[in-house]
Short mmCIF file of C-alpha atoms in Angstrom, two decimals:
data_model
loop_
_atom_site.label_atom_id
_atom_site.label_comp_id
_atom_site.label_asym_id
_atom_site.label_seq_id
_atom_site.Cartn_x
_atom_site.Cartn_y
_atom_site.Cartn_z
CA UNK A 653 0.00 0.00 0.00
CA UNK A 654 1.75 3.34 -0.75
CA UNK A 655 2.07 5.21 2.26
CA UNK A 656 0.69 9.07 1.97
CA UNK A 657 2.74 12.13 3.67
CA UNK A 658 1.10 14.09 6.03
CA UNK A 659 0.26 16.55 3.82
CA UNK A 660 -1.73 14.09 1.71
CA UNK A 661 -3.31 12.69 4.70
CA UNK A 662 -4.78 16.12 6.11
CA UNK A 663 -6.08 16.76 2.34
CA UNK A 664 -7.75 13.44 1.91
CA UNK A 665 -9.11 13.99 5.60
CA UNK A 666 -10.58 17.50 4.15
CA UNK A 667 -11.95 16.11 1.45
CA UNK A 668 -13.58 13.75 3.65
CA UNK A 669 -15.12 16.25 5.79
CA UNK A 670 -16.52 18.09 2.75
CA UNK A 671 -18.12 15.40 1.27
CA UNK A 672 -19.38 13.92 4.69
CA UNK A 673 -21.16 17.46 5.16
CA UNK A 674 -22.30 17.33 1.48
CA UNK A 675 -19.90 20.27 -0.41
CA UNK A 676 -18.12 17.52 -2.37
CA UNK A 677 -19.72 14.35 -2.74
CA UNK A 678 -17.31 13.25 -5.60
CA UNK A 679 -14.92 12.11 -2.65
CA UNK A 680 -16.79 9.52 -2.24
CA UNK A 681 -14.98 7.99 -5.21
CA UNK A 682 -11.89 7.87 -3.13
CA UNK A 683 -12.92 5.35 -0.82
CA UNK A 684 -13.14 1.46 -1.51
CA UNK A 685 -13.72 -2.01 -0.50
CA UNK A 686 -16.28 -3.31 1.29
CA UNK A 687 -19.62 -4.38 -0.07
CA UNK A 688 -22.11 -1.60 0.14
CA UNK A 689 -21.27 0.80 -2.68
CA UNK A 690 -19.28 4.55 -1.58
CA UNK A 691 -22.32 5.96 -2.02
CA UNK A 692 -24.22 4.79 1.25
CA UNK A 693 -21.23 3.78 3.02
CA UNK A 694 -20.88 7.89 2.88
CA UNK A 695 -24.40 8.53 3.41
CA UNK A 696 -23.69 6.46 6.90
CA UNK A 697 -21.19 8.99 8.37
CA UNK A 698 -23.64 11.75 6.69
CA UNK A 699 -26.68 10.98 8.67
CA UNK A 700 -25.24 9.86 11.98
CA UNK A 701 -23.28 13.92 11.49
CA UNK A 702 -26.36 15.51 10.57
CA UNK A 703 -28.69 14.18 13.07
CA UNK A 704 -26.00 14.72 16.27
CA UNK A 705 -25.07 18.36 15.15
CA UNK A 706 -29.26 18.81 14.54
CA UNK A 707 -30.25 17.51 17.75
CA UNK A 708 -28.13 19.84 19.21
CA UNK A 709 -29.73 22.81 17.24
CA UNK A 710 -33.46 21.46 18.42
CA UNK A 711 -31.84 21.73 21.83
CA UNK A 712 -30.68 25.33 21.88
CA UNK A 713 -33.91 26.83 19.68
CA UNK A 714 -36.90 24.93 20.45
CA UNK A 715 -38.70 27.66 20.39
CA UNK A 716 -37.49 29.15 17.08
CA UNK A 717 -38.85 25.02 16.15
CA UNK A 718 -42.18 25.72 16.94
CA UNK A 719 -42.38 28.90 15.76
CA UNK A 720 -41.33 27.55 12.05
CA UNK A 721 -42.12 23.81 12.19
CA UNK A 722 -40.07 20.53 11.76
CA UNK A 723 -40.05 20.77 7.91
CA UNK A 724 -38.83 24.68 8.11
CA UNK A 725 -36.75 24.02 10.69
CA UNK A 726 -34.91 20.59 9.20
CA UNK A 727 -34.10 22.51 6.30
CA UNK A 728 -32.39 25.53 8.14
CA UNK A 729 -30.33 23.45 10.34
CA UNK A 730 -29.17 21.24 7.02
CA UNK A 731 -27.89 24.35 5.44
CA UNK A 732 -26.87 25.51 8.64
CA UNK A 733 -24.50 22.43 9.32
CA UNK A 734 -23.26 22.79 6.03
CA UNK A 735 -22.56 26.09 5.94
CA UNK A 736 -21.30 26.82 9.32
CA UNK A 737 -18.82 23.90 10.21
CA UNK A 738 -18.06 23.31 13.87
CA UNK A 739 -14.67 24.65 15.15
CA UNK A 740 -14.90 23.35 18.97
CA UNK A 741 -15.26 19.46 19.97
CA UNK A 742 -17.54 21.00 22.53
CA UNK A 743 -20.82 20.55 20.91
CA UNK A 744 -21.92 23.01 23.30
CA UNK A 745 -20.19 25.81 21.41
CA UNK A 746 -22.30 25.10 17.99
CA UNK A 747 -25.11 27.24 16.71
CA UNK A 748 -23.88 30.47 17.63
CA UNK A 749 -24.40 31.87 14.08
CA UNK A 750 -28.09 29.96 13.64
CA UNK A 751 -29.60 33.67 13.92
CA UNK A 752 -27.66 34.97 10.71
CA UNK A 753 -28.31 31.98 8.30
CA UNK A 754 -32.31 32.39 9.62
CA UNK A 755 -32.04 36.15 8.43
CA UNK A 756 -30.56 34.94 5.06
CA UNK A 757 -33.40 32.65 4.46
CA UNK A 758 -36.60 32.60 2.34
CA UNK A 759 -39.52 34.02 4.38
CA UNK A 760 -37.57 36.17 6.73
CA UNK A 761 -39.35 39.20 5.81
CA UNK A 762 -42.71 37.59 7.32
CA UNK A 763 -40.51 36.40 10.27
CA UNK A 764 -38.65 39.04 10.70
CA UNK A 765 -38.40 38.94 14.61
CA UNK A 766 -37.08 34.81 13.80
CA UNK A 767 -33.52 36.05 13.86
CA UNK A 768 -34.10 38.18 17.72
CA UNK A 769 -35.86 34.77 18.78
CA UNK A 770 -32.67 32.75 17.78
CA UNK A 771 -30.24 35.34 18.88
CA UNK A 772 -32.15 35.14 22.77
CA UNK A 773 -31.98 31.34 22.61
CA UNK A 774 -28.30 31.54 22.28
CA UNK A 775 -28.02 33.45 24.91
CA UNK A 776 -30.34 31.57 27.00
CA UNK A 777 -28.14 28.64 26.13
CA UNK A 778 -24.72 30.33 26.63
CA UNK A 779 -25.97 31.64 30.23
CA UNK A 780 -26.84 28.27 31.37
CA UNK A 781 -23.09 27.02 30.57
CA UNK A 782 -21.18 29.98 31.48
CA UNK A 783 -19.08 30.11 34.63
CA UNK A 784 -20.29 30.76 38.30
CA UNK A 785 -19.13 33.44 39.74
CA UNK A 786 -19.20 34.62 43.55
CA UNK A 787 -21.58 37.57 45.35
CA UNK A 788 -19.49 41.30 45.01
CA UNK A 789 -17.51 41.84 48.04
CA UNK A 790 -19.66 45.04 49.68
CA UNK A 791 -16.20 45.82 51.53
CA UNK A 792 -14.38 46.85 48.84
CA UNK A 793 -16.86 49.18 47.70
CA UNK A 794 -16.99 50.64 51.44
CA UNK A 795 -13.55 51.15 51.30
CA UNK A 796 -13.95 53.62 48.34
CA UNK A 797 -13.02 57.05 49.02
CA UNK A 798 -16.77 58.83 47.45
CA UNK A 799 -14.51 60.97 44.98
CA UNK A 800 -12.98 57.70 43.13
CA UNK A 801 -16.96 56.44 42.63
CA UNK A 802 -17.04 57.66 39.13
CA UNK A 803 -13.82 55.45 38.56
CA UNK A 804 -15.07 52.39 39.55
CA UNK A 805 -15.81 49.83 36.70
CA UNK A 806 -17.68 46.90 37.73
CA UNK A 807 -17.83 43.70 36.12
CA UNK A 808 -20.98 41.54 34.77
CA UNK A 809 -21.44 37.79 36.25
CA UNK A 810 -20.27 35.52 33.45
CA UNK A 811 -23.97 34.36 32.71
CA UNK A 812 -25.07 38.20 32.00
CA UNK A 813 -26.08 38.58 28.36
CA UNK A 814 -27.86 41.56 27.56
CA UNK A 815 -29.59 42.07 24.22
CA UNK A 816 -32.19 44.78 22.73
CA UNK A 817 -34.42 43.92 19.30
CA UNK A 818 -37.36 45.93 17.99
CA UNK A 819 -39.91 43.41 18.82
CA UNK A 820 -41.14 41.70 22.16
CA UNK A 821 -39.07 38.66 21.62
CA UNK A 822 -39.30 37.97 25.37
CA UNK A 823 -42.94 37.92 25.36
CA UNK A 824 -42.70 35.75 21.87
CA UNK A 825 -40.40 33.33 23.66
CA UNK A 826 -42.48 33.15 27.18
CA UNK A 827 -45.71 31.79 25.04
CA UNK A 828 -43.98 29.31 22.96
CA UNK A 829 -42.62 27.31 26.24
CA UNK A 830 -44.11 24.01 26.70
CA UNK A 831 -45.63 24.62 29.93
CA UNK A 832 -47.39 27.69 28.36
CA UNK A 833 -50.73 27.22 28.98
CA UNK A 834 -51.81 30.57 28.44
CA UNK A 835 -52.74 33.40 25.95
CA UNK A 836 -50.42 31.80 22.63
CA UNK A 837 -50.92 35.32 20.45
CA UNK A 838 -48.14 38.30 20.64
CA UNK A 839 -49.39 41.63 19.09
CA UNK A 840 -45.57 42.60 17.86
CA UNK A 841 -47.06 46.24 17.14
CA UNK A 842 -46.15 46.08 21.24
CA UNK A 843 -42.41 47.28 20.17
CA UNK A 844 -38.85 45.95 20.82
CA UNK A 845 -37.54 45.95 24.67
CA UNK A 846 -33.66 45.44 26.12
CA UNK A 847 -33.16 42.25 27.77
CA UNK A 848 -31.36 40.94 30.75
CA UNK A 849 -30.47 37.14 30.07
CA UNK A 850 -28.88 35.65 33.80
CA UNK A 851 -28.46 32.64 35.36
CA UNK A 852 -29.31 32.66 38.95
CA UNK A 853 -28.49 29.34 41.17
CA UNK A 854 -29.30 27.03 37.91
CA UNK A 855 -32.77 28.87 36.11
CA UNK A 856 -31.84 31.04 33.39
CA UNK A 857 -34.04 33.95 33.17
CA UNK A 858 -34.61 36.71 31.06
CA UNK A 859 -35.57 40.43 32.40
CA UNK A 860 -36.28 43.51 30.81
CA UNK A 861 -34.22 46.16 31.43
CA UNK A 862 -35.17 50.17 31.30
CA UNK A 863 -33.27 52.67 28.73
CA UNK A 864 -30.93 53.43 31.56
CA UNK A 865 -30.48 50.08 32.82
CA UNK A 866 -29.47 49.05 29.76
CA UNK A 867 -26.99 51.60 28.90
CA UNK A 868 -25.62 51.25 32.24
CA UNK A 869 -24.86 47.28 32.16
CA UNK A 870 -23.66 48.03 28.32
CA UNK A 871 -21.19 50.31 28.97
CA UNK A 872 -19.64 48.43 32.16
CA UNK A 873 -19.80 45.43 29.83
CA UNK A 874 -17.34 47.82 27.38
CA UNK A 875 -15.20 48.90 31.02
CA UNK A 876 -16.86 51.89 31.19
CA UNK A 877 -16.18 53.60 34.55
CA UNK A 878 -19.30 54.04 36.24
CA UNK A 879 -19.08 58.38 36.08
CA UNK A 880 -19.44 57.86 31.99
CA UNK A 881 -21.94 55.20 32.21
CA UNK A 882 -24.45 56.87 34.41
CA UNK A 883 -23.46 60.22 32.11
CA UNK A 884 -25.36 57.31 29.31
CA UNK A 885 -27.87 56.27 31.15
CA UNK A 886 -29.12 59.20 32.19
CA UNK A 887 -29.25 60.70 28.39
CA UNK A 888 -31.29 57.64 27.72
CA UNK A 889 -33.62 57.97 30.77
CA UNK A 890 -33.42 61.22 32.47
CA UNK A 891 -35.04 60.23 35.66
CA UNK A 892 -32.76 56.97 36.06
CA UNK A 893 -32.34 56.28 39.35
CA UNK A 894 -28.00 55.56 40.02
CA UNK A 895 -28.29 54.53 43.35
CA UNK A 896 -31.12 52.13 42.91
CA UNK A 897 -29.89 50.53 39.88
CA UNK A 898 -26.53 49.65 41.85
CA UNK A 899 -28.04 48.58 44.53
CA UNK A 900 -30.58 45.98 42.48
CA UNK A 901 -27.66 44.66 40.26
CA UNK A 902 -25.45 44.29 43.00
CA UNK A 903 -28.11 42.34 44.86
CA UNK A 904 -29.06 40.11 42.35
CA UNK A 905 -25.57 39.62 41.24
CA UNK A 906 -25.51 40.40 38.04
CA UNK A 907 -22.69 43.07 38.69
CA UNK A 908 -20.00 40.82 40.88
CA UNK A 909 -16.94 42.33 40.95
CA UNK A 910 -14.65 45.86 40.15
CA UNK A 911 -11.64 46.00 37.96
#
């Protein structure tokens, strides 16, 4: 048997991959013996690929797969899959980009809030895996003199996410849970809304958050000291409330430390 160099190896091993997640089936032609034909003996390592990296896709977005249906929804995470190959062995770390390729495809215009639904469920799933993190030490921010406050910049808990669309995705997401036996309609003339998306003990939930809020938790997510980021929050919401907003994120932990 003639022995290939690496650098054969790693190309045949491409070519494998390609055809396995259908951008070259002519590799296919490559591979012999046996007694089923390349075809299906390909078709093998297609489906068992297919249906692992889709049942992880159901996982993350099962609400985005009722909203559009099996059928829809089979045919988004194909292209998907093909499209957007995996670059972590954690299969945890797959589907990030699931919100573009829905924005790319046919009938996005009449779902146009599809994309917002898929980009919360990320973040939904992200939150639930992210790291713990422990309650901010209220010493240290006694021990600030009152004329370094404006320099602090605080630190979101690993599980914050914190996303704003321009329709009530949150509201679209809370009736298409399985245990939703309520009202199943969302008027989406209701508007968009900022989002806080947080894992607390081990329930992610998802909050709104006011103008100021928002701005607030953005710009310490950017290391904004907390001077220029209550400078943005109040241009956003002139009544915003400093002191209370510290003292609710600090509470529920989603700001957990200073840098």
């Amino acid at each position: 048997m003639k022995r290939l160099i690496p650098m054969q190896l790693a190309q045949l091993e491409q070519r494998f991959l390609d055809a396995v997640m259908g951008r070259d089936p002519s590799v296919a032609n490559a591979f012999h013996g046996g007694d089923i034909s390349e075809k299906k003996r390909l078709a093998i390592y297609q489906n068992n690929v297919f249906r692992n990296y889709r049942s992880a896709l159901e996982a993350i977005y099962p609400a985005v797969l009722r909203l559009v249906g099996e059928e829809y929804f089979y045919h988004a995470t194909n292209r998907y899959i093909r499209n957007y190959p995996s670059s972590s062995g954690d299969i945890h770390h797959y589907g990030q980009e699931f919100a573009d390729l829905l924005a790319s495809l046919p009938g996005s215009v009449e779902l146009a809030y599809l994309p917002d639904m898929a980009r919360l469920e990320w973040f939904i799933h992200e939150a639930f895996h992210a790291a713990n993190h422990e309650r901010l030490d209220l010493s240290r921010l006694q021990s600030v003199a009152p004329d370094d406050y404006g320099n602090l910049r605080f630190k979101l808990h690993p599980a914050a996410r914190l996303m704003k669309s321009n329709f009530p995705v949150r509201r679209i997401w809370q009736v298409n849970q399985p245990d939703n036996s309520g009202e199943v309609t969302v008027d989406l003339s209701d508007g968009g809304e900022a989002l806080l998306v947080m894992r607390r003990d081990f329930v992610v939930e998802v909050a709104g958050l006011s103008r100021g809020e928002f701005a607030t938790l953005t710009a310490f997510s950017q290391g904004v000291a907390f001077g220029p980021a209550i400078e943005l929050a109040l241009a956003a919401e002139p009544d915003f409330d400093a002191g209370a907003f510290l003292q609710k994120h600090v509470l529920h932990s989603t700001l957990v430390d200073t840098i």
